[in-house]
Structure formats: structure tokens, C-alpha cells
XYZ file of C-alpha atoms in Angstrom:
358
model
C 3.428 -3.728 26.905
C 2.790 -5.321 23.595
C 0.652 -2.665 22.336
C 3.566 -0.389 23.546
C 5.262 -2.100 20.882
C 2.553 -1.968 18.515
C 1.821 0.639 18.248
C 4.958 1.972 16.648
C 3.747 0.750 13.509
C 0.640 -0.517 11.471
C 1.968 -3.581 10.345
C 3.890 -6.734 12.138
C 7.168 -6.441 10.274
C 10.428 -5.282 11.804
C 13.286 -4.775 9.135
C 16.436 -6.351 10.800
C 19.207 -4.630 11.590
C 22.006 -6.096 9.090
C 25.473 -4.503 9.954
C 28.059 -4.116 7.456
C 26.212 -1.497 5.590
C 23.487 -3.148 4.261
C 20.980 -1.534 6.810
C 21.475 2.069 5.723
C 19.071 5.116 6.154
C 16.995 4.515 2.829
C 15.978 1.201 3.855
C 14.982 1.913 7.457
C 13.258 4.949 6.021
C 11.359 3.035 3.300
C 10.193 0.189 5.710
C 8.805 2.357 8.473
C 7.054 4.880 5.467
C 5.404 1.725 4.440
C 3.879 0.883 8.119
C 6.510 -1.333 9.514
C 9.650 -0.652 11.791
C 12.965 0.334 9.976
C 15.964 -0.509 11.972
C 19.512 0.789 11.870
C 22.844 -1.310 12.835
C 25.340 0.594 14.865
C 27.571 -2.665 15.003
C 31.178 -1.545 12.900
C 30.335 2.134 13.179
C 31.783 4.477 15.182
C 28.958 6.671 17.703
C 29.621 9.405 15.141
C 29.074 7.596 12.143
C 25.724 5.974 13.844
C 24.377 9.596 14.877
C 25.128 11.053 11.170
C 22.986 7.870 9.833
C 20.242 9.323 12.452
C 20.160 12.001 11.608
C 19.681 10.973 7.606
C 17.308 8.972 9.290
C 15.270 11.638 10.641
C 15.674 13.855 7.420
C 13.325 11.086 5.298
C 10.747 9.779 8.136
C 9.066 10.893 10.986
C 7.661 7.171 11.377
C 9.287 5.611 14.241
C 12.376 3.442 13.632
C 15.096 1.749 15.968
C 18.868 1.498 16.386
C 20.570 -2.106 17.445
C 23.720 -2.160 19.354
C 26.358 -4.821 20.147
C 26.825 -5.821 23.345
C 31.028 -5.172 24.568
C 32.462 -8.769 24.104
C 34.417 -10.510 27.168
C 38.253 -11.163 26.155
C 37.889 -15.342 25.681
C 40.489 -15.353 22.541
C 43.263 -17.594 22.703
C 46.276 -15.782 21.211
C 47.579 -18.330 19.652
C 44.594 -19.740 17.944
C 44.308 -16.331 16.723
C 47.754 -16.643 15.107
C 47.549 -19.932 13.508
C 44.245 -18.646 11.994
C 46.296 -15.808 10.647
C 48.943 -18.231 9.425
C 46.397 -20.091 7.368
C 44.663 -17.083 5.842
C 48.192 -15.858 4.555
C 47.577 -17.491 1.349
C 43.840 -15.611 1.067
C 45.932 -11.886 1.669
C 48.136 -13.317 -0.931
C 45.477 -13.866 -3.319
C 43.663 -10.195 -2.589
C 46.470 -8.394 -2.429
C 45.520 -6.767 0.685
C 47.185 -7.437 4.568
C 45.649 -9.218 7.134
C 43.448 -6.688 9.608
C 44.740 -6.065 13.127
C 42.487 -8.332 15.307
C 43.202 -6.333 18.694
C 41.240 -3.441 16.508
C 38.703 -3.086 19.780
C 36.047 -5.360 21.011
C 33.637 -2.958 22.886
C 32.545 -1.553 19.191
C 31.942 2.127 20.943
C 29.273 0.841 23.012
C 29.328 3.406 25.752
C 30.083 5.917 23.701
C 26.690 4.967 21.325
C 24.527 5.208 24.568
C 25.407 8.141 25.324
C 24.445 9.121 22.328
C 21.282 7.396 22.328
C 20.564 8.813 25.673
C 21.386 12.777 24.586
C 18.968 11.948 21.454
C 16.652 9.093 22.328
C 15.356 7.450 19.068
C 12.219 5.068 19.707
C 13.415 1.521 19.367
C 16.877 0.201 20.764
C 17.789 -3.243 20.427
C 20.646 -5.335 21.928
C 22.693 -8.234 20.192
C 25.335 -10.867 21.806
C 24.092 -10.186 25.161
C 22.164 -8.514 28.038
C 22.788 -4.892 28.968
C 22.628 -3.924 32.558
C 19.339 -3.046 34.212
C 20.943 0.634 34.843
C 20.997 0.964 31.338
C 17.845 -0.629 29.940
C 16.188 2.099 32.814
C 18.000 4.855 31.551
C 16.603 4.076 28.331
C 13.248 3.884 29.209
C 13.315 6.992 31.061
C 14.372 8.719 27.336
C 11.126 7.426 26.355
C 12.976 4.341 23.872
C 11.479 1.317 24.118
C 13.941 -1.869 24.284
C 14.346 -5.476 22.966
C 17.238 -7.911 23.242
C 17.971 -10.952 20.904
C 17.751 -14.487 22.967
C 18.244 -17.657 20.822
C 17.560 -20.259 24.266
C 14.658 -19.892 26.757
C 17.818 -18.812 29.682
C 18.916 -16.174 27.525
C 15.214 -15.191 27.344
C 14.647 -15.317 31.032
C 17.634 -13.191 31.737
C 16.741 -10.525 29.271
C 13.347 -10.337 31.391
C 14.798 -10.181 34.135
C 17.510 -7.230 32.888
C 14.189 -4.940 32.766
C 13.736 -5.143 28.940
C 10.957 -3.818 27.389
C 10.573 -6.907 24.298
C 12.626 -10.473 23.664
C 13.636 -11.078 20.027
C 13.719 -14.571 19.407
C 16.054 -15.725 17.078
C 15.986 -19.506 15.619
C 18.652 -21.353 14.165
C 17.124 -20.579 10.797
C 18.169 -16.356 10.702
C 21.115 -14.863 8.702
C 23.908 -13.424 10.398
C 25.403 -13.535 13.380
C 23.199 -16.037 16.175
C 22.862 -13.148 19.145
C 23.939 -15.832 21.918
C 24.919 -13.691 24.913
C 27.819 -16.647 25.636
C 30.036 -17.864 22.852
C 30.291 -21.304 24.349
C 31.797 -23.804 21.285
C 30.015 -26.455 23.014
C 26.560 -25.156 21.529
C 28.277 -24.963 17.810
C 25.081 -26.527 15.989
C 22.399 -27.004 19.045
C 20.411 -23.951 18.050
C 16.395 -24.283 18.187
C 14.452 -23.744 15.059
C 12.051 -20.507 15.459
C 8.995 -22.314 16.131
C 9.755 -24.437 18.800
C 12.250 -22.146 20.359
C 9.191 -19.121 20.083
C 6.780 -21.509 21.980
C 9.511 -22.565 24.795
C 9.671 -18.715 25.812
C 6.487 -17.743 25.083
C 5.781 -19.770 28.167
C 8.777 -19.159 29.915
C 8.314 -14.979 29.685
C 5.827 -12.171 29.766
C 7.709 -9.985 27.328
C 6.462 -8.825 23.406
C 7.971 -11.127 21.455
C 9.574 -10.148 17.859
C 10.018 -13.769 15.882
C 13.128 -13.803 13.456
C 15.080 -16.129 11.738
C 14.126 -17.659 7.830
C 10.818 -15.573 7.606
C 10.046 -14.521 4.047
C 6.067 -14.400 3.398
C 3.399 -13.365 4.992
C 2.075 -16.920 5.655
C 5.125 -17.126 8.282
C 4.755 -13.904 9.637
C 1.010 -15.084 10.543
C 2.346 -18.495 11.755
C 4.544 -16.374 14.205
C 1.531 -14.315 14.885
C -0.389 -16.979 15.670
C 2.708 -19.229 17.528
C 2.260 -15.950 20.203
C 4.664 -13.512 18.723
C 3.805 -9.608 18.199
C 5.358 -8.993 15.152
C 8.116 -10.664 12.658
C 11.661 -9.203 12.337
C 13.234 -9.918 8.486
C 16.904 -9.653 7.449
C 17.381 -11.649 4.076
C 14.008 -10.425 2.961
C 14.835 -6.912 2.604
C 18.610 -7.394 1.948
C 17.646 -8.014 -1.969
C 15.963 -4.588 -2.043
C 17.190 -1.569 -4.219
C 17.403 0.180 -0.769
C 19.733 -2.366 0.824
C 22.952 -1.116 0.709
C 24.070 -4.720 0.298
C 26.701 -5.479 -2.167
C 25.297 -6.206 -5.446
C 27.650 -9.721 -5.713
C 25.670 -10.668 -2.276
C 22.335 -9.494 -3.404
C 22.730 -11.913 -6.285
C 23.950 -14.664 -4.448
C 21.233 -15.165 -2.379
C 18.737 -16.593 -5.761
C 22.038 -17.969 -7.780
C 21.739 -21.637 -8.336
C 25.161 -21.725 -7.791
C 24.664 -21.194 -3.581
C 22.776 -23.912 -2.770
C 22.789 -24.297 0.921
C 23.344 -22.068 4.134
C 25.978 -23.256 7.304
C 26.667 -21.517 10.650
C 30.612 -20.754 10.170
C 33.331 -19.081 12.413
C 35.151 -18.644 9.385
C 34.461 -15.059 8.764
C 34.367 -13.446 12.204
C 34.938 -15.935 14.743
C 31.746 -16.104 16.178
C 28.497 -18.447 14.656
C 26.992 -16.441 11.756
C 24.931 -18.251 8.760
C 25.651 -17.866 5.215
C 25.699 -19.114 2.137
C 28.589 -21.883 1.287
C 31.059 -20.658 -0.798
C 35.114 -21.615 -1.008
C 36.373 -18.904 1.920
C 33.598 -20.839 3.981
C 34.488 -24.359 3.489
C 38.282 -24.709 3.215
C 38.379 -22.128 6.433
C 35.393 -22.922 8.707
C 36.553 -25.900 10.218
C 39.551 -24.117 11.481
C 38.280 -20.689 12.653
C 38.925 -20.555 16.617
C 36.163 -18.982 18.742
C 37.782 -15.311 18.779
C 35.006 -12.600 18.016
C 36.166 -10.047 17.535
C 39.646 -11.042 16.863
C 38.976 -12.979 13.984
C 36.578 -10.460 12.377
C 39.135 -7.602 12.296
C 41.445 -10.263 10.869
C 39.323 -11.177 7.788
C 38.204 -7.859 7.229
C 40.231 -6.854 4.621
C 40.308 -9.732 2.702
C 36.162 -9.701 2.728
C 36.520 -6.267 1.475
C 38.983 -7.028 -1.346
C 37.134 -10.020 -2.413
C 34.247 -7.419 -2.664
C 36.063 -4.212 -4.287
C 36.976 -8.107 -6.803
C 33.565 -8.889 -7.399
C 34.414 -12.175 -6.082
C 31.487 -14.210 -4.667
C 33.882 -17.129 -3.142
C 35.545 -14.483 -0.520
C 33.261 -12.769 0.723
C 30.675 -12.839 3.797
C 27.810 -14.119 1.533
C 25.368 -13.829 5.277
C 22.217 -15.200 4.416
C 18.594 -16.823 6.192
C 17.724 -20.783 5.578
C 14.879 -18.906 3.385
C 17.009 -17.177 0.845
C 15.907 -18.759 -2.133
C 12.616 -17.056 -1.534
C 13.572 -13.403 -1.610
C 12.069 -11.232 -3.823
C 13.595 -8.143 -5.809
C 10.883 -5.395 -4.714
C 11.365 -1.961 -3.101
C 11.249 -2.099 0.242
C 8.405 -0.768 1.053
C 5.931 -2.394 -1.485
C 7.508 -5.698 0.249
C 6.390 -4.510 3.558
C 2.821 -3.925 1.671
C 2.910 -7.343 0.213
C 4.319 -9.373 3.317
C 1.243 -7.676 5.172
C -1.514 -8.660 2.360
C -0.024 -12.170 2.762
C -0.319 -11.977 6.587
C -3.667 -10.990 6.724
C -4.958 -13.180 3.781
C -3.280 -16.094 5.744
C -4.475 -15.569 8.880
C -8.360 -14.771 7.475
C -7.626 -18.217 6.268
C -7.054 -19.565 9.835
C -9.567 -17.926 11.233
C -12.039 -19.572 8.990
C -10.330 -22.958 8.650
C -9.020 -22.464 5.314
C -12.422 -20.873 4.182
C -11.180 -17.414 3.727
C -8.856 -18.719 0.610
């Protein structure tokens, strides 16, 4: 099974799928060219706007890539958390100029709709986030000839994506940017996430799944420490969000290496649900009061993220970033993936022959 995973690509780097438009066709394309595995985020599209970007896809690569897909969301919102939230951003749609979004804009994100898409035109790689799909649909899958992985972020959630009849487990520490892909959103686990390392060792003996390592990777010398810690390859998010092919938005991009940004949290603030980024003022004066309403609060803030953008304004926006940000590095995408894989294989020569090699 892990060679089935392999396989797919030369070299043990998996481009994370980033949603919000930073993970657009270019960037998949350029990764997988290079010898790793491009990904594509369905999450905010609709099923047509994910095909269309498959399509582009398919138009600059014929190296595999993969498509990630969130899981529907159960309705757990308390209305009227939701509304003082909205009370106390009324100062922030003030400041933008913009409304407040609609946060009863949908919580399944398309997600049957998407598989059926993905099942009419079966792309090689489909990965799961903020849960487990069904086994009826992870079989389905595999009888299109995709492979599939699921995000876990505890050894349970790892179990129970074995046991859902998926194909890989992507383990994701407390370190990674983004949203943590915790299949429960329980508020009583707000800041008990497992650092990578540990948490990769704790399933690698708890599972017989491929595992894909993410969360604060950014050289080679971690991708071999992964490697070596029993994963089969490394997936990277803030690594290849700095790249010309990211379709980040240049005020994030610079963020992530301004001396200004000096730290990363896990905040509700933005979407309602645990996501890391980089302290700014939205994140601190609103944080401590965001309720634990995904997707509610995410189609609340939406416009006000995307005014703060259209602004150029650093302190409103969804600044998502990895505990290694300070460390990315402004190359194309794919001579990253060719560097991150001469740094991998220099590092682990170096294990191999106890430091010898260097």
C-alpha cells in the first residue's frame, strides 16, 4: 500500500491543499512537474468551480495530482453565540465598509455534489479534512482507481480513518497552518493538540496505513526526520504558500517573513473552528470570543477578510500560517520541491552514516 502511494511521485513531498485560493492549478501543476504531488482544495468552491480547476489542471500536467474535500459539518452552532459574535464584529464591518456575511450560507460545502464529480472523472489522489467519509464512499473511490487519505490529528481519529477503508492517514501536528482537520470540534481539546513527532510515532503503532507527516515542515532535514519517524512522504502548506505560483495574497505572502508577525496561535476568530495563524489585531481582540460555530462564523467574517484584503490590510485578514513560517523561502515551486529533496537525501545519507555523509 505504501508503494501504492509512492509511486505517484519521485519525491516525498505532498503540496498541501490550502483553500481560499492559494492552492490554484499552477501550483499543483508545478509541484507534481517537479516529482512531487500537487494538490487542489475544493473547500469554498462550488463542484463546478473545482472541476473547471481540473480540468486547468489536466491542461499543464499529466503527473498525478490530488483533490481534498471537506467533510459536511454536523449543525453544533448555538444561535445565539453566533449573534453576539456578530454584534461584536459590527464595529470591524464598520471599519471595511462591507456587511457582515450570512452565516446559514451552507455547511455541507457541495460535498455530494464534488463526489460525484470525482466519481464521473476520477483524479488520482482524494483527500478528506474535518472528518471520516463513509466506507461506501472511500470504496466507490477506490473502485475509480483514486487512491485516498484522511487528515487525523489524535491516534482515535487515526484508528477510525483505518477502519473507514482508507487507503493513507495524514497526520497532522499541532505545529501545521490552517485549519487542525479534527473530525469532532469538541472546545474541550482547544490547545491539547500533539506535536508531529510524537503524535506520528503514537499512530505509526496504532495503524497499518501510509502515513503523509504535516504540520511546520520546511527543509528537507524534517522531511527525512518524518521519513525516518515511519512516515512515507511529507505534506507542506506554508512552504509553498510564499511561491510565485501560490495564489496567496501578496499582503499574506509577506507576512509570513515580516518581523512584524512574530508568533503563530490556534484562533476561532476567523472561522469558528481551530485554525493557526499568524497574530495580528482581528486575531487578538476577537479570538477569545469566537464561539465554536464552523461554518457559521466563517461565512460571517468573510467579507470583512476580503475587504481587509481588497485594503491591503495585514491586521484583518486570515494571515493562516505553520509554527515554521519564518523559514519559508521565495522560490518557484518546483525548484523548492528540487531543493527540499536534495536536503532530504543529503540528510538522511547523513543518518545513514552517522553524520559521516556531511
Amino acid at each position: 500500500m505504501s508503494s501504492a502511494l509512492t509511486d505517484l511521485f519521485p519525491h516525498p513531498i505532498v503540496q498541501a491543499p490550502m483553500a481560499g485560493g492559494v492552492s490554484v492549478p499552477r501550483l499543483a501543476a508545478a509541484v507534481s512537474e517537479a516529482g512531487g504531488l500537487g494538490f487542489l482544495a475544493a473547500g469554498y468552491k462550488t463542484a463546478d468551480g473545482m472541476y473547471q480547476e481540473i480540468k486547468q489542471l489536466r491542461s499543464l500536467t499529466q503527473r498525478p495530482f490530488g483533490v481534498n474535500l471537506f467533510m459536511p459539518q454536523p449543525d453544533l452552532a448555538e444561535p445565539a453565540a453566533v449573534d453576539v459574535y456578530a454584534h461584536q464584529l459590527a464595529g470591524e464591518a464598520a471599519w471595511y465598509e462591507t456587511e457582515l456575511g450570512d452565516p446559514e450560507s451552507g455547511r455541507d460545502d457541495g460535498y455530494e455534489t464534488k463526489l460525484a464529480v470525482l466519481l464521473d472523472n476520477p483524479v488520482p489522489v482524494v483527500s478528506f479534512h474535518f472528518g471520516v467519509p463513509s466506507p461506501e464512499v472511500l470504496g466507490a473511490l477506490r473502485r475509480a482507481g483514486t487512491f485516498t487519505a484522511v487528515t487525523a490529528t489524535t491516534v482515535d481519529e487515526a484508528v477510525a480513518v483505518e477502519q473507514a477503508g482508507a487507503d493513507a492517514v495524514i497526520v497532522q501536528g499541532v505545529e501545521a497552518g490552517g485549519h487542525q482537520g479534527t473530525h469532532r470540534d469538541a472546545t474541550e481539546r482547544d490547545g491539547a493538540g500533539i506535536g508531529l513527532l510524537s503524535l506520528l510515532a503514537q499512530v505509526r503503532e496504532s495503524v497499518g496505513l501510509p502515513l503523509l507527516a504535516a504540520g511546520g515542515i520546511m527543509r528537507g532535514g524534517q522531511i527525512a526526520a518524518v521519513l525516518a519517524a515511519g512516515a512515507s512522504a511529507a505534506q507542506l502548506g506554508t512552504a509553498f504558500l510564499v511561491t510565485p505560483e501560490s495564489g496567496a495574497h501578496a499582503v499574506h505572502k509577506e507576512a509570513l517573513t515580516n518581523p512584524l508577525f512574530v508568533r503563530t496561535e490556534l484562533t476561532r476568530a476567523f472561522s469558528g473552528r481551530p485554525a493557526r495563524g499568524l497574530v495580528n489585531r482581528f486575531l487578538r481582540e476577537h479570538g477569545p470570543y469566537a464561539p465554536a460555530a464552523y461554518p457559521e462564523v466563517h461565512h460571517l467574517t468573510s467579507p470583512l477578510r476580503k475587504a481587509a484584503a481588497k485594503a491591503g490590510d495585514a491586521q484583518g485578514m486570515a494571515l493562516w500560517a505553520g509554527q515554521g513560517h519564518r523559514m519559508a523561502r521565495e522560490l518557484p515551486a518546483g525548484r523548492l520541491v528540487e531543493v527540499l529533496a536534495g536536503e532530504c537525501d543529503a540528510a538522511r545519507t547523513a543518518l545513514s552514516t552517522g553524520g559521516r555523509g556531511r
